[in-house]
Each structure stands twice: as C-alpha cells, then as structure tokens.
C-alpha cells in the first residue's frame, strides 16, 4: 500500500469518541516483519479494503517556513470497525514523495517529535537512516469505537535546498494484524496532511 493512502485524512463526520492517549512503553514495535501485508495477499486488484480507521488531523498548514520554529498538530485514529484490533502499533513520519530520479526526500532535513504524556516532554523520532519518523508509544490493542490521540510537532531546517518542488507530508499511522484469505496479515491507515516548504 502506498504511503499516500496510509496518510490520507478520512472524511467521516462521526462525533469524536473517548480517547485512549498514547502513553505505553516505547519498546512496543510493529507486528512481526515476516507477516505479509494484506495488500500483498490481495491478488484481485483491490479486493481488500481497509475501512477500519476514522482518521483526523488538526493544525497542519498548507505551507511552512523553513527554520527553527515548530508546527504543532494533533492526530486521532478511531477504530470504526466492530472488531478489536490486535498487535496494534503507532508510527509517525515526516517526508516528501519522490516521483522522479534525482529528486530528494525532505525527511533528512526535518525534525519530528511526539508529546510523551507519561514524562510531559517532547521526544524526537529519528530513523536509523537519518529520516524523521519512527515508532510512537501506544496501546497494544484498540477496541471498537476506541481512539488514540497523539500530539506531534515538526519543522524543516533552512538548509533544505529549494531547487525542486516538494510534495511534503506528515502524519500518524496505525498498524494492526488482520485476517484475509484465511491468513494473518498486516494493514494500516492513518491521519495526516500535506504541506509545502518555503523560505522564511
């Protein structure tokens, strides 16, 4: 599944449901890597549909100025299905889509943090390769109509070259183990938004 779909913002209009704030140990990782994705098992060209989450995000502007100022936003994922989600995991990402050879990803030039409610502090998300993003602490399961609510903030440094157009995004992604074609598989969806970087 393309990340654009994972970070799409749901248009559902259901009222906000009670929140389960992300505050679990950071050691919780995504489901085992050897489990295939439900989209990989989908050999019928789109037969698998993930309508599990209602995703909302608030506070991502259409453009941001490069520099040291943070942009704070909130993201909420609600389990809109009738089943309890198992092996539930959260992650967040900041980056840009690369469409052509020679284009660069914005992610190494950015910083992404989440608010750790247990320590009342911002925690930085950085992947081993240098990209902005990573695992966000959260519950291991998500019951029907239960929500997770995460506060995030990001910035893009002034050394980002503006010699190309960036289709940039940031958002929260929820991953869980589903059952499809009599097999366990992973599925995900998210809440986020797109923005354009500009000189301050």
PDB file of N, CA and C in Angstrom, residues 80-146:
ATOM      1  N   UNK A  80     -13.129   2.240  13.791  1.00  0.00           N
ATOM      2  CA  UNK A  80     -14.516   2.338  13.331  1.00  0.00           C
ATOM      3  C   UNK A  80     -15.110   0.976  12.997  1.00  0.00           C
ATOM      4  N   UNK A  81     -14.359  -0.095  13.228  1.00  0.00           N
ATOM      5  CA  UNK A  81     -14.855  -1.435  12.914  1.00  0.00           C
ATOM      6  C   UNK A  81     -15.533  -2.046  14.132  1.00  0.00           C
ATOM      7  N   UNK A  82     -16.070  -3.244  13.946  1.00  0.00           N
ATOM      8  CA  UNK A  82     -16.746  -3.955  15.034  1.00  0.00           C
ATOM      9  C   UNK A  82     -15.819  -4.945  15.731  1.00  0.00           C
ATOM     10  N   UNK A  83     -14.543  -4.955  15.361  1.00  0.00           N
ATOM     11  CA  UNK A  83     -13.602  -5.912  15.937  1.00  0.00           C
ATOM     12  C   UNK A  83     -12.509  -5.193  16.722  1.00  0.00           C
ATOM     13  N   UNK A  84     -11.976  -5.896  17.705  1.00  0.00           N
ATOM     14  CA  UNK A  84     -10.842  -5.360  18.452  1.00  0.00           C
ATOM     15  C   UNK A  84      -9.573  -5.580  17.636  1.00  0.00           C
ATOM     16  N   UNK A  85      -8.775  -4.534  17.497  1.00  0.00           N
ATOM     17  CA  UNK A  85      -7.558  -4.629  16.708  1.00  0.00           C
ATOM     18  C   UNK A  85      -6.433  -5.201  17.562  1.00  0.00           C
ATOM     19  N   UNK A  86      -5.784  -6.243  17.064  1.00  0.00           N
ATOM     20  CA  UNK A  86      -4.703  -6.900  17.775  1.00  0.00           C
ATOM     21  C   UNK A  86      -3.353  -6.447  17.220  1.00  0.00           C
ATOM     22  N   UNK A  87      -2.311  -6.594  18.048  1.00  0.00           N
ATOM     23  CA  UNK A  87      -0.945  -6.208  17.659  1.00  0.00           C
ATOM     24  C   UNK A  87      -0.936  -4.793  17.093  1.00  0.00           C
ATOM     25  N   UNK A  88      -1.651  -3.913  17.747  1.00  0.00           N
ATOM     26  CA  UNK A  88      -1.780  -2.531  17.288  1.00  0.00           C
ATOM     27  C   UNK A  88      -0.484  -1.770  17.572  1.00  0.00           C
ATOM     28  N   UNK A  89      -0.027  -0.977  16.627  1.00  0.00           N
ATOM     29  CA  UNK A  89       1.193  -0.193  16.788  1.00  0.00           C
ATOM     30  C   UNK A  89       1.033   1.145  16.082  1.00  0.00           C
ATOM     31  N   UNK A  90       1.686   2.161  16.619  1.00  0.00           N
ATOM     32  CA  UNK A  90       1.642   3.508  16.059  1.00  0.00           C
ATOM     33  C   UNK A  90       3.007   3.927  15.555  1.00  0.00           C
ATOM     34  N   UNK A  91       3.028   4.696  14.481  1.00  0.00           N
ATOM     35  CA  UNK A  91       4.266   5.302  13.992  1.00  0.00           C
ATOM     36  C   UNK A  91       3.909   6.660  13.388  1.00  0.00           C
ATOM     37  N   UNK A  92       4.924   7.504  13.255  1.00  0.00           N
ATOM     38  CA  UNK A  92       4.730   8.826  12.660  1.00  0.00           C
ATOM     39  C   UNK A  92       5.849   9.088  11.670  1.00  0.00           C
ATOM     40  N   UNK A  93       5.572   9.932  10.689  1.00  0.00           N
ATOM     41  CA  UNK A  93       6.543  10.164   9.630  1.00  0.00           C
ATOM     42  C   UNK A  93       6.461  11.603   9.138  1.00  0.00           C
ATOM     43  N   UNK A  94       7.598  12.092   8.695  1.00  0.00           N
ATOM     44  CA  UNK A  94       7.710  13.394   8.038  1.00  0.00           C
ATOM     45  C   UNK A  94       8.578  13.192   6.812  1.00  0.00           C
ATOM     46  N   UNK A  95       8.098  13.620   5.654  1.00  0.00           N
ATOM     47  CA  UNK A  95       8.891  13.426   4.441  1.00  0.00           C
ATOM     48  C   UNK A  95       8.216  14.022   3.229  1.00  0.00           C
ATOM     49  N   UNK A  96       8.651  13.578   2.069  1.00  0.00           N
ATOM     50  CA  UNK A  96       8.039  14.025   0.813  1.00  0.00           C
ATOM     51  C   UNK A  96       8.097  12.881  -0.189  1.00  0.00           C
ATOM     52  N   UNK A  97       7.149  12.865  -1.105  1.00  0.00           N
ATOM     53  CA  UNK A  97       7.093  11.833  -2.128  1.00  0.00           C
ATOM     54  C   UNK A  97       8.122  12.129  -3.208  1.00  0.00           C
ATOM     55  N   UNK A  98       8.828  11.091  -3.637  1.00  0.00           N
ATOM     56  CA  UNK A  98       9.830  11.221  -4.695  1.00  0.00           C
ATOM     57  C   UNK A  98       9.274  10.552  -5.939  1.00  0.00           C
ATOM     58  N   UNK A  99       9.048  11.338  -6.977  1.00  0.00           N
ATOM     59  CA  UNK A  99       8.406  10.828  -8.181  1.00  0.00           C
ATOM     60  C   UNK A  99       9.404  10.531  -9.304  1.00  0.00           C
ATOM     61  N   UNK A 100      10.504  11.281  -9.359  1.00  0.00           N
ATOM     62  CA  UNK A 100      11.434  11.174 -10.476  1.00  0.00           C
ATOM     63  C   UNK A 100      12.866  10.986  -9.981  1.00  0.00           C
ATOM     64  N   UNK A 101      13.676  10.388 -10.819  1.00  0.00           N
ATOM     65  CA  UNK A 101      15.080  10.193 -10.500  1.00  0.00           C
ATOM     66  C   UNK A 101      15.768  11.545 -10.292  1.00  0.00           C
ATOM     67  N   UNK A 102      16.566  11.637  -9.267  1.00  0.00           N
ATOM     68  CA  UNK A 102      17.264  12.890  -8.983  1.00  0.00           C
ATOM     69  C   UNK A 102      16.567  13.765  -7.951  1.00  0.00           C
ATOM     70  N   UNK A 103      15.286  13.481  -7.654  1.00  0.00           N
ATOM     71  CA  UNK A 103      14.594  14.231  -6.618  1.00  0.00           C
ATOM     72  C   UNK A 103      15.028  13.731  -5.245  1.00  0.00           C
ATOM     73  N   UNK A 104      14.958  14.600  -4.254  1.00  0.00           N
ATOM     74  CA  UNK A 104      15.348  14.220  -2.902  1.00  0.00           C
ATOM     75  C   UNK A 104      14.132  14.200  -1.984  1.00  0.00           C
ATOM     76  N   UNK A 105      14.249  13.410  -0.931  1.00  0.00           N
ATOM     77  CA  UNK A 105      13.237  13.350   0.119  1.00  0.00           C
ATOM     78  C   UNK A 105      13.535  14.452   1.125  1.00  0.00           C
ATOM     79  N   UNK A 106      12.511  15.129   1.569  1.00  0.00           N
ATOM     80  CA  UNK A 106      12.642  16.200   2.551  1.00  0.00           C
ATOM     81  C   UNK A 106      13.011  15.673   3.937  1.00  0.00           C
ATOM     82  N   UNK A 107      12.738  14.406   4.221  1.00  0.00           N
ATOM     83  CA  UNK A 107      12.807  13.863   5.570  1.00  0.00           C
ATOM     84  C   UNK A 107      14.128  14.101   6.315  1.00  0.00           C
ATOM     85  N   UNK A 108      15.311  13.893   5.692  1.00  0.00           N
ATOM     86  CA  UNK A 108      16.553  14.110   6.437  1.00  0.00           C
ATOM     87  C   UNK A 108      16.765  15.561   6.879  1.00  0.00           C
ATOM     88  N   UNK A 109      16.052  16.496   6.285  1.00  0.00           N
ATOM     89  CA  UNK A 109      16.176  17.910   6.629  1.00  0.00           C
ATOM     90  C   UNK A 109      15.149  18.339   7.678  1.00  0.00           C
ATOM     91  N   UNK A 110      14.330  17.402   8.138  1.00  0.00           N
ATOM     92  CA  UNK A 110      13.260  17.741   9.062  1.00  0.00           C
ATOM     93  C   UNK A 110      13.445  17.127  10.432  1.00  0.00           C
ATOM     94  N   UNK A 111      12.681  17.621  11.381  1.00  0.00           N
ATOM     95  CA  UNK A 111      12.630  17.093  12.740  1.00  0.00           C
ATOM     96  C   UNK A 111      11.174  16.811  13.078  1.00  0.00           C
ATOM     97  N   UNK A 112      10.926  15.675  13.730  1.00  0.00           N
ATOM     98  CA  UNK A 112       9.580  15.275  14.112  1.00  0.00           C
ATOM     99  C   UNK A 112       9.612  14.807  15.558  1.00  0.00           C
ATOM    100  N   UNK A 113       8.669  15.290  16.360  1.00  0.00           N
ATOM    101  CA  UNK A 113       8.592  14.919  17.772  1.00  0.00           C
ATOM    102  C   UNK A 113       7.153  14.600  18.152  1.00  0.00           C
ATOM    103  N   UNK A 114       6.991  13.755  19.185  1.00  0.00           N
ATOM    104  CA  UNK A 114       5.681  13.497  19.760  1.00  0.00           C
ATOM    105  C   UNK A 114       5.713  13.890  21.224  1.00  0.00           C
ATOM    106  N   UNK A 115       4.534  14.232  21.780  1.00  0.00           N
ATOM    107  CA  UNK A 115       4.423  14.612  23.182  1.00  0.00           C
ATOM    108  C   UNK A 115       4.245  13.348  24.006  1.00  0.00           C
ATOM    109  N   UNK A 116       5.219  13.073  24.888  1.00  0.00           N
ATOM    110  CA  UNK A 116       5.181  11.913  25.778  1.00  0.00           C
ATOM    111  C   UNK A 116       4.384  12.312  27.015  1.00  0.00           C
ATOM    112  N   UNK A 117       3.157  11.808  27.117  1.00  0.00           N
ATOM    113  CA  UNK A 117       2.294  12.211  28.224  1.00  0.00           C
ATOM    114  C   UNK A 117       2.774  11.672  29.562  1.00  0.00           C
ATOM    115  N   UNK A 118       3.500  10.548  29.548  1.00  0.00           N
ATOM    116  CA  UNK A 118       3.967   9.972  30.803  1.00  0.00           C
ATOM    117  C   UNK A 118       5.118  10.764  31.416  1.00  0.00           C
ATOM    118  N   UNK A 119       5.904  11.446  30.573  1.00  0.00           N
ATOM    119  CA  UNK A 119       7.041  12.221  31.063  1.00  0.00           C
ATOM    120  C   UNK A 119       6.864  13.722  30.862  1.00  0.00           C
ATOM    121  N   UNK A 120       5.737  14.114  30.278  1.00  0.00           N
ATOM    122  CA  UNK A 120       5.459  15.530  29.990  1.00  0.00           C
ATOM    123  C   UNK A 120       6.639  16.187  29.280  1.00  0.00           C
ATOM    124  N   UNK A 121       7.046  15.554  28.171  1.00  0.00           N
ATOM    125  CA  UNK A 121       8.192  16.056  27.417  1.00  0.00           C
ATOM    126  C   UNK A 121       8.057  15.669  25.950  1.00  0.00           C
ATOM    127  N   UNK A 122       8.674  16.482  25.073  1.00  0.00           N
ATOM    128  CA  UNK A 122       8.723  16.159  23.654  1.00  0.00           C
ATOM    129  C   UNK A 122       9.837  15.149  23.415  1.00  0.00           C
ATOM    130  N   UNK A 123       9.559  14.128  22.600  1.00  0.00           N
ATOM    131  CA  UNK A 123      10.541  13.102  22.265  1.00  0.00           C
ATOM    132  C   UNK A 123      10.738  13.079  20.742  1.00  0.00           C
ATOM    133  N   UNK A 124      12.012  13.050  20.333  1.00  0.00           N
ATOM    134  CA  UNK A 124      12.357  13.097  18.919  1.00  0.00           C
ATOM    135  C   UNK A 124      12.225  11.723  18.268  1.00  0.00           C
ATOM    136  N   UNK A 125      11.694  11.700  17.058  1.00  0.00           N
ATOM    137  CA  UNK A 125      11.582  10.487  16.252  1.00  0.00           C
ATOM    138  C   UNK A 125      12.583  10.577  15.105  1.00  0.00           C
ATOM    139  N   UNK A 126      13.564   9.660  15.104  1.00  0.00           N
ATOM    140  CA  UNK A 126      14.583   9.657  14.056  1.00  0.00           C
ATOM    141  C   UNK A 126      14.916   8.212  13.701  1.00  0.00           C
ATOM    142  N   UNK A 127      14.822   7.867  12.428  1.00  0.00           N
ATOM    143  CA  UNK A 127      15.124   6.516  11.979  1.00  0.00           C
ATOM    144  C   UNK A 127      16.623   6.338  11.814  1.00  0.00           C
ATOM    145  N   UNK A 128      17.041   5.070  11.739  1.00  0.00           N
ATOM    146  CA  UNK A 128      18.472   4.759  11.677  1.00  0.00           C
ATOM    147  C   UNK A 128      19.145   5.411  10.464  1.00  0.00           C
ATOM    148  N   UNK A 129      18.437   5.521   9.365  1.00  0.00           N
ATOM    149  CA  UNK A 129      19.000   6.117   8.162  1.00  0.00           C
ATOM    150  C   UNK A 129      19.027   7.626   8.160  1.00  0.00           C
ATOM    151  N   UNK A 130      18.500   8.250   9.218  1.00  0.00           N
ATOM    152  CA  UNK A 130      18.517   9.702   9.311  1.00  0.00           C
ATOM    153  C   UNK A 130      17.202  10.372   9.001  1.00  0.00           C
ATOM    154  N   UNK A 131      16.208   9.608   8.527  1.00  0.00           N
ATOM    155  CA  UNK A 131      14.918  10.208   8.215  1.00  0.00           C
ATOM    156  C   UNK A 131      14.122  10.518   9.481  1.00  0.00           C
ATOM    157  N   UNK A 132      13.281  11.540   9.406  1.00  0.00           N
ATOM    158  CA  UNK A 132      12.432  11.931  10.531  1.00  0.00           C
ATOM    159  C   UNK A 132      11.233  11.002  10.598  1.00  0.00           C
ATOM    160  N   UNK A 133      11.084  10.277  11.714  1.00  0.00           N
ATOM    161  CA  UNK A 133       9.970   9.358  11.882  1.00  0.00           C
ATOM    162  C   UNK A 133      10.353   8.203  12.778  1.00  0.00           C
ATOM    163  N   UNK A 134       9.360   7.404  13.167  1.00  0.00           N
ATOM    164  CA  UNK A 134       9.625   6.252  14.000  1.00  0.00           C
ATOM    165  C   UNK A 134       8.401   5.814  14.758  1.00  0.00           C
ATOM    166  N   UNK A 135       8.614   4.891  15.684  1.00  0.00           N
ATOM    167  CA  UNK A 135       7.535   4.303  16.476  1.00  0.00           C
ATOM    168  C   UNK A 135       7.092   5.247  17.582  1.00  0.00           C
ATOM    169  N   UNK A 136       5.787   5.385  17.730  1.00  0.00           N
ATOM    170  CA  UNK A 136       5.191   6.207  18.777  1.00  0.00           C
ATOM    171  C   UNK A 136       4.568   5.273  19.815  1.00  0.00           C
ATOM    172  N   UNK A 137       4.822   5.467  21.117  1.00  0.00           N
ATOM    173  CA  UNK A 137       4.213   4.600  22.131  1.00  0.00           C
ATOM    174  C   UNK A 137       2.690   4.650  22.051  1.00  0.00           C
ATOM    175  N   UNK A 138       2.066   3.502  22.289  1.00  0.00           N
ATOM    176  CA  UNK A 138       0.609   3.432  22.227  1.00  0.00           C
ATOM    177  C   UNK A 138       0.109   2.113  22.755  1.00  0.00           C
ATOM    178  N   UNK A 139      -1.197   1.911  22.764  1.00  0.00           N
ATOM    179  CA  UNK A 139      -1.780   0.660  23.262  1.00  0.00           C
ATOM    180  C   UNK A 139      -1.490  -0.499  22.316  1.00  0.00           C
ATOM    181  N   UNK A 140      -1.511  -1.727  22.849  1.00  0.00           N
ATOM    182  CA  UNK A 140      -1.264  -2.914  22.033  1.00  0.00           C
ATOM    183  C   UNK A 140      -2.516  -3.374  21.306  1.00  0.00           C
ATOM    184  N   UNK A 141      -3.669  -2.981  21.806  1.00  0.00           N
ATOM    185  CA  UNK A 141      -4.944  -3.313  21.167  1.00  0.00           C
ATOM    186  C   UNK A 141      -5.805  -2.056  21.107  1.00  0.00           C
ATOM    187  N   UNK A 142      -6.801  -2.083  20.235  1.00  0.00           N
ATOM    188  CA  UNK A 142      -7.725  -0.960  20.118  1.00  0.00           C
ATOM    189  C   UNK A 142      -9.131  -1.535  19.938  1.00  0.00           C
ATOM    190  N   UNK A 143      -9.990  -1.296  20.924  1.00  0.00           N
ATOM    191  CA  UNK A 143     -11.342  -1.833  20.896  1.00  0.00           C
ATOM    192  C   UNK A 143     -12.222  -1.041  19.939  1.00  0.00           C
ATOM    193  N   UNK A 144     -13.364  -1.609  19.529  1.00  0.00           N
ATOM    194  CA  UNK A 144     -14.288  -0.879  18.663  1.00  0.00           C
ATOM    195  C   UNK A 144     -14.686   0.459  19.288  1.00  0.00           C
ATOM    196  N   UNK A 145     -14.668   1.513  18.492  1.00  0.00           N
ATOM    197  CA  UNK A 145     -15.028   2.872  18.869  1.00  0.00           C
ATOM    198  C   UNK A 145     -14.020   3.517  19.814  1.00  0.00           C
ATOM    199  N   UNK A 146     -12.901   2.858  20.058  1.00  0.00           N
ATOM    200  CA  UNK A 146     -11.848   3.445  20.888  1.00  0.00           C
ATOM    201  C   UNK A 146     -10.893   4.239  19.997  1.00  0.00           C
TER     202      UNK A 146
END
